[in-house]
Amino acid sequence: MLPTKAYAAPAPSVPLAPFDFERREVGPHDVLIDIAFCGVCHSDLHQVRDEWGAGIFPMVPGHEIVGRITKVGDHVKNFKVGDLAGVGCMVDSCRTCPSCLDGLEQYCETTGMVGTYGGTEKETGRPTYGGYSSQIVVDEKYTLKVSEKLDLARVAPLLCAGITTYSPLRQWNVGPGHKVAVMGLGGLGHMAVKLAAAMGAEVTVLSTSPNKEADARELGAHKFVVTKDEAQLKAVRNTFDFIINTVSAPLDLAAYLNLLRRDGTMILLGVPPEAPQVHAFNLIAKRRRIAGSLIGGIAETQEMLDFCAEHNIMSDIELIDIKDINESYERMLKGDVKYRFVIDLATLNN
């Protein structure tokens, strides 16, 4: 077993604190990654507070993991010691169901995907522990190649925020000629703007905050709409082919569905605390659609990382010390981050 340092939530809603545990030994198909950086996702906060239920504690969060490989198993084919590598939201799945065979492991139909944390290892039956830690052992099939061209700390959030926004853009073949609106300019929204713009779409940010316009345009948005301004909303009715909705707060979807043109699609990425209510006529009148999207599969996540390397796309981050994680959670709740916290895991040893 491999002694590992980490920060963990010992119980629901209890502040994270230092935690020592053991990773499994490197198996024949595994790689061992010395973690350099781990992004802080809003879902980390939900899970350490057990707001989604079924949490396994102590819990080591973190599923936006990047680092360098320090050991490989005897049968590993695609990685070698010294390679940069990443781990996203899952570390395993059944591998045999139709979704897994289609490269859509995130929708595994048999066992469900095995989460990078808060899940159970198939090999050992032990809980999975995430990236707020010094190292991780992962099957190479669920490990991703990371380019040496990019700032490694800024790559980390691509493993969740990046793929969560890239996947629907690819699924709906967004590109030149499309008009895309992005609702919410946070961790997900800022990546949606960068990616959609790089794919050639005309991008509009929909925001309640007028003071975010400069940031939106700097990120690549072509237009900006203040959603509290009825005149601005009216001016863009029946305009967009797609709305990427990253908002997790309660909101009236009807006002935003009216911004879609005929056959337009709103894609839900955020999860409000209560189910949204929609009148059928908001959809029927223009043959509009509401859809949802999770993360991407391993192949699509690798495609996203390669796309980002080609187009020099990275997350905008604030690098933090692991000891500041609890304070960072409180700041995240207030929206006080532009646009993603990333933990420097070298600070575990301080």
Coordinates of C-alpha atoms in Angstrom, one line a residue:
M1 CA 0.0 0.0 0.0
L2 CA 1.1 3.6 -0.7
P3 CA 1.0 6.1 2.2
T4 CA -0.7 9.3 1.0
K5 CA -1.2 12.7 2.5
A6 CA -4.5 14.5 1.9
Y7 CA -7.1 16.9 3.2
A8 CA -10.5 15.3 4.0
A9 CA -13.9 16.1 5.4
P10 CA -14.2 13.8 8.4
A11 CA -18.0 14.0 8.4
P12 CA -20.7 16.0 6.6
S13 CA -20.4 19.8 7.0
V14 CA -17.2 19.5 9.1
P15 CA -14.2 21.6 7.9
L16 CA -11.6 19.8 5.9
A17 CA -8.4 18.8 7.8
P18 CA -5.2 16.8 7.2
F19 CA -5.8 13.1 6.6
D20 CA -3.4 10.3 6.0
F21 CA -4.5 7.1 4.1
E22 CA -3.2 4.4 1.8
R23 CA -3.6 4.1 -1.9
R24 CA -3.6 0.7 -3.5
E25 CA -0.4 -0.6 -5.0
V26 CA 0.1 0.0 -8.7
G27 CA -1.4 -2.9 -10.6
P28 CA -0.4 -4.1 -14.1
H29 CA -2.7 -1.6 -15.9
D30 CA -2.3 1.2 -13.4
V31 CA -0.3 4.5 -13.4
L32 CA 0.8 6.4 -10.3
I33 CA 0.5 10.1 -10.6
D34 CA 2.2 12.6 -8.3
I35 CA -0.5 15.3 -8.1
A36 CA 0.7 18.8 -8.8
F37 CA -2.6 20.7 -8.9
C38 CA -6.3 20.0 -8.3
G39 CA -9.2 22.2 -9.2
V40 CA -12.0 23.0 -6.7
C41 CA -15.4 22.2 -8.2
H42 CA -18.7 23.5 -6.8
S43 CA -19.7 19.8 -6.5
D44 CA -16.9 19.3 -4.0
L45 CA -18.7 21.7 -1.7
H46 CA -22.1 19.9 -2.2
Q47 CA -20.6 16.6 -1.5
V48 CA -18.6 17.4 1.6
R49 CA -21.8 18.8 3.0
D50 CA -23.6 15.6 1.9
E51 CA -26.2 17.7 0.1
W52 CA -26.6 15.0 -2.6
G53 CA -26.8 12.2 -0.1
A54 CA -25.0 8.8 0.1
G55 CA -21.6 10.5 0.9
I56 CA -18.8 8.3 2.1
F57 CA -16.7 9.8 4.9
P58 CA -14.0 10.7 5.5
M59 CA -14.2 12.2 2.1
V60 CA -11.2 13.4 0.1
P61 CA -12.7 15.6 -2.7
G62 CA -11.2 16.6 -6.0
H63 CA -11.8 15.5 -9.6
E64 CA -9.8 18.0 -11.6
I65 CA -6.4 16.4 -11.2
V66 CA -3.1 17.0 -13.1
G67 CA 0.4 15.8 -12.3
R68 CA 3.3 13.7 -13.5
I69 CA 3.5 9.9 -13.7
T70 CA 6.0 8.4 -11.4
K71 CA 5.3 4.7 -11.9
V72 CA 3.5 2.5 -14.4
G73 CA 2.3 -1.1 -14.3
D74 CA 3.9 -3.9 -16.3
H75 CA 1.1 -3.9 -18.9
V76 CA 0.6 -0.2 -19.4
K77 CA 0.9 0.8 -23.1
N78 CA 0.1 4.4 -23.4
F79 CA 2.0 6.1 -20.6
K80 CA 5.5 6.2 -19.3
V81 CA 7.2 7.6 -16.2
G82 CA 7.6 11.3 -16.6
D83 CA 4.5 11.9 -18.7
L84 CA 2.0 14.6 -17.7
A85 CA -1.4 13.1 -17.0
G86 CA -4.8 14.1 -15.8
V87 CA -7.8 12.4 -14.0
G88 CA -11.3 13.8 -14.3
C89 CA -14.6 12.9 -12.6
M90 CA -14.4 9.1 -13.0
V91 CA -11.9 6.4 -12.5
D92 CA -13.8 3.3 -13.7
S93 CA -17.1 2.0 -15.0
C94 CA -18.5 -1.4 -16.0
R95 CA -16.7 -1.3 -19.4
T96 CA -19.2 -3.7 -21.0
C97 CA -22.6 -1.9 -21.2
P98 CA -23.7 -0.2 -24.5
S99 CA -22.7 3.3 -23.1
C100 CA -19.3 2.1 -22.1
L101 CA -18.7 0.4 -25.4
D102 CA -19.7 3.6 -27.1
G103 CA -17.1 5.6 -25.2
L104 CA -19.7 7.2 -23.0
E105 CA -18.6 5.8 -19.7
Q106 CA -20.2 8.7 -17.8
Y107 CA -23.6 7.2 -18.7
C108 CA -22.6 3.6 -17.6
E109 CA -25.8 1.6 -17.5
T110 CA -24.7 -1.3 -15.3
T111 CA -22.9 0.0 -12.2
G112 CA -22.7 3.7 -13.0
M113 CA -19.4 5.4 -13.4
V114 CA -17.1 5.1 -10.4
G115 CA -16.4 8.6 -9.1
T116 CA -12.9 9.8 -8.6
Y117 CA -14.0 10.3 -5.0
G118 CA -17.1 9.3 -3.1
G119 CA -17.3 6.0 -5.0
T120 CA -16.0 2.4 -4.4
E121 CA -13.0 0.8 -6.1
K122 CA -14.0 -2.3 -8.0
E123 CA -10.7 -3.9 -7.3
T124 CA -10.6 -3.5 -3.5
G125 CA -14.1 -2.4 -2.4
R126 CA -12.5 0.5 -0.6
P127 CA -13.7 4.1 -1.0
T128 CA -12.2 6.2 -3.8
Y129 CA -10.4 9.3 -2.6
G130 CA -9.9 12.3 -4.8
G131 CA -7.3 14.9 -5.8
Y132 CA -6.9 16.9 -2.6
S133 CA -4.0 14.5 -2.0
S134 CA -0.4 13.9 -2.8
Q135 CA -0.8 11.0 -5.3
I136 CA -3.4 8.8 -7.0
V137 CA -3.4 5.4 -8.7
V138 CA -5.6 5.0 -11.7
D139 CA -6.2 2.5 -14.5
E140 CA -4.6 3.8 -17.7
K141 CA -7.9 3.5 -19.5
Y142 CA -9.3 6.3 -17.3
T143 CA -6.1 8.4 -17.4
L144 CA -5.7 11.4 -19.8
K145 CA -2.7 12.8 -21.6
V146 CA -1.9 16.4 -20.8
S147 CA 0.1 18.7 -23.2
E148 CA 3.4 20.2 -22.0
K149 CA 2.4 23.4 -23.9
L150 CA -0.1 24.6 -21.3
D151 CA 0.2 26.0 -17.8
L152 CA -0.5 22.9 -15.8
A153 CA -2.3 24.7 -12.9
R154 CA -4.7 26.2 -15.4
V155 CA -5.3 22.9 -17.1
A156 CA -6.7 21.3 -14.0
P157 CA -10.3 22.7 -14.2
L158 CA -10.5 21.5 -17.8
L159 CA -11.0 18.0 -16.3
C160 CA -14.5 19.0 -15.1
A161 CA -15.5 22.5 -16.1
G162 CA -13.9 22.1 -19.5
I163 CA -15.4 18.8 -20.5
T164 CA -18.8 19.7 -19.0
T165 CA -19.1 22.6 -21.4
Y166 CA -17.2 21.0 -24.3
S167 CA -19.3 17.9 -24.4
P168 CA -22.7 19.5 -25.3
L169 CA -21.0 21.9 -27.8
R170 CA -19.6 18.8 -29.6
Q171 CA -22.8 16.8 -29.2
W172 CA -24.8 19.5 -31.0
N173 CA -22.0 20.2 -33.5
V174 CA -21.7 23.9 -32.6
G175 CA -19.7 25.8 -35.0
P176 CA -19.6 28.7 -37.5
G177 CA -23.0 30.2 -38.3
H178 CA -24.5 29.3 -34.9
K179 CA -25.5 31.8 -32.3
V180 CA -24.8 30.6 -28.8
A181 CA -25.9 32.2 -25.5
V182 CA -24.1 31.3 -22.3
M183 CA -26.1 31.9 -19.1
G184 CA -23.9 32.5 -16.1
L185 CA -20.3 33.6 -16.1
G186 CA -18.7 31.4 -13.5
G187 CA -16.5 28.3 -13.5
L188 CA -18.6 26.6 -16.2
G189 CA -19.7 29.7 -18.0
H190 CA -16.3 31.2 -18.6
M191 CA -15.2 27.9 -20.2
A192 CA -18.3 27.7 -22.4
V193 CA -17.5 31.2 -23.7
K194 CA -13.9 30.3 -24.6
L195 CA -14.8 26.9 -26.2
A196 CA -17.8 28.1 -28.2
A197 CA -15.9 31.1 -29.5
A198 CA -12.9 28.9 -30.5
M199 CA -15.4 26.6 -32.4
G200 CA -16.4 29.6 -34.5
A201 CA -19.9 30.4 -33.0
E202 CA -21.1 33.9 -32.2
V203 CA -21.2 34.0 -28.4
T204 CA -23.5 36.1 -26.2
V205 CA -23.3 36.1 -22.4
L206 CA -26.5 36.4 -20.5
S207 CA -25.9 37.9 -17.1
T208 CA -27.7 39.7 -14.3
S209 CA -24.5 41.7 -13.6
P210 CA -23.7 44.6 -16.0
N211 CA -20.2 44.8 -14.5
K212 CA -19.3 41.4 -16.0
E213 CA -19.4 42.7 -19.6
A214 CA -15.7 43.6 -19.8
D215 CA -14.7 40.1 -18.6
A216 CA -17.1 38.4 -20.9
R217 CA -15.7 40.2 -23.9
E218 CA -12.1 39.5 -22.8
L219 CA -13.0 35.8 -22.6
G220 CA -14.2 35.9 -26.2
A221 CA -17.9 36.8 -26.1
H222 CA -19.1 38.9 -29.0
K223 CA -22.2 40.3 -27.3
F224 CA -23.5 40.8 -23.7
V225 CA -27.1 41.0 -22.5
V226 CA -28.1 42.2 -19.0
T227 CA -31.0 39.9 -18.2
K228 CA -32.6 42.3 -15.7
D229 CA -33.1 44.8 -18.5
E230 CA -36.4 43.9 -20.2
A231 CA -35.5 45.9 -23.3
Q232 CA -32.3 44.0 -23.8
L233 CA -34.0 40.7 -23.4
K234 CA -36.8 41.6 -25.8
A235 CA -34.2 42.6 -28.4
V236 CA -32.7 39.1 -28.5
R237 CA -36.0 37.1 -28.5
N238 CA -36.0 34.3 -31.2
T239 CA -32.3 34.7 -31.7
F240 CA -30.2 31.8 -30.4
D241 CA -29.6 28.4 -31.7
F242 CA -28.4 27.2 -28.4
I243 CA -28.4 28.4 -24.8
I244 CA -25.8 26.8 -22.5
N245 CA -27.4 27.2 -19.1
T246 CA -24.8 26.9 -16.3
V247 CA -27.0 28.5 -13.6
S248 CA -27.6 26.5 -10.4
A249 CA -29.8 29.1 -8.7
P250 CA -33.6 29.1 -9.1
L251 CA -34.8 30.9 -12.2
D252 CA -37.8 31.3 -14.5
L253 CA -36.8 29.3 -17.6
A254 CA -39.7 30.7 -19.6
A255 CA -38.1 34.1 -20.1
Y256 CA -35.0 32.4 -21.5
L257 CA -36.7 29.8 -23.7
N258 CA -38.2 32.7 -25.6
L259 CA -34.7 33.8 -26.6
L260 CA -34.4 30.6 -28.7
R261 CA -35.2 30.6 -32.3
R262 CA -37.3 27.9 -33.9
D263 CA -35.8 24.5 -33.2
G264 CA -33.4 26.0 -30.7
T265 CA -32.1 24.1 -27.7
M266 CA -31.5 25.0 -24.1
I267 CA -28.8 22.7 -22.6
L268 CA -28.9 22.4 -18.8
L269 CA -25.6 22.1 -17.0
G270 CA -26.5 23.7 -13.7
V271 CA -28.7 21.9 -11.2
P272 CA -31.1 24.2 -9.3
P273 CA -32.3 23.1 -5.9
E274 CA -35.8 22.7 -7.2
A275 CA -37.1 21.3 -10.5
P276 CA -37.8 24.1 -13.0
Q277 CA -41.3 24.7 -14.2
V278 CA -41.9 25.1 -17.9
H279 CA -45.2 25.7 -19.7
A280 CA -45.6 23.4 -22.7
F281 CA -46.4 26.3 -25.0
N282 CA -42.9 27.7 -24.5
L283 CA -41.6 24.6 -26.3
I284 CA -44.5 23.8 -28.7
A285 CA -44.8 27.3 -30.2
K286 CA -41.3 27.2 -31.8
R287 CA -40.5 23.5 -31.6
R288 CA -37.9 24.3 -29.0
R289 CA -36.1 21.8 -26.8
I290 CA -34.7 21.5 -23.3
A291 CA -31.8 19.0 -23.0
G292 CA -29.3 18.1 -20.3
S293 CA -25.6 17.0 -20.4
L294 CA -23.2 15.5 -18.0
I295 CA -19.4 15.3 -18.4
G296 CA -17.9 13.6 -21.4
G297 CA -16.4 10.1 -21.8
I298 CA -12.7 9.4 -21.7
A299 CA -12.2 9.7 -25.5
E300 CA -14.1 13.0 -25.7
T301 CA -12.3 14.3 -22.7
Q302 CA -9.0 13.6 -24.4
E303 CA -10.3 15.3 -27.5
M304 CA -11.2 18.3 -25.4
L305 CA -7.7 18.5 -23.9
D306 CA -6.1 18.2 -27.4
F307 CA -8.5 21.0 -28.6
C308 CA -7.5 23.2 -25.8
A309 CA -3.8 22.6 -26.4
E310 CA -4.3 23.5 -30.1
H311 CA -6.2 26.7 -29.3
N312 CA -4.3 27.7 -26.1
I313 CA -7.4 27.5 -24.0
M314 CA -7.1 27.2 -20.2
S315 CA -9.2 28.1 -17.2
D316 CA -8.8 31.5 -15.4
I317 CA -7.8 30.5 -11.9
E318 CA -6.8 31.6 -8.4
L319 CA -4.1 29.3 -7.0
I320 CA -4.5 28.5 -3.3
D321 CA -2.7 26.8 -0.5
I322 CA -4.4 23.5 0.6
K323 CA -4.7 25.0 4.1
D324 CA -7.0 27.7 2.7
I325 CA -9.6 25.3 1.3
N326 CA -12.3 25.9 3.9
E327 CA -12.0 29.7 3.5
S328 CA -12.1 29.1 -0.3
Y329 CA -15.3 27.2 0.0
E330 CA -16.9 30.1 1.7
R331 CA -15.7 32.5 -0.9
M332 CA -17.0 30.2 -3.6
L333 CA -20.4 30.3 -2.1
K334 CA -20.3 34.1 -2.4
G335 CA -19.1 33.9 -6.0
D336 CA -15.8 35.5 -4.9
V337 CA -13.5 33.7 -7.5
K338 CA -12.5 34.4 -11.1
Y339 CA -13.2 31.7 -12.1
R340 CA -11.9 28.6 -10.5
F341 CA -9.8 27.9 -7.4
V342 CA -6.9 25.5 -8.0
I343 CA -5.0 23.9 -5.1
D344 CA -1.2 23.8 -5.3
L345 CA -0.6 20.3 -3.8
A346 CA 3.0 21.2 -3.0
T347 CA 1.6 23.0 0.0
L348 CA 0.6 19.7 1.5
N349 CA 4.2 19.4 2.7
N350 CA 4.4 22.9 4.2

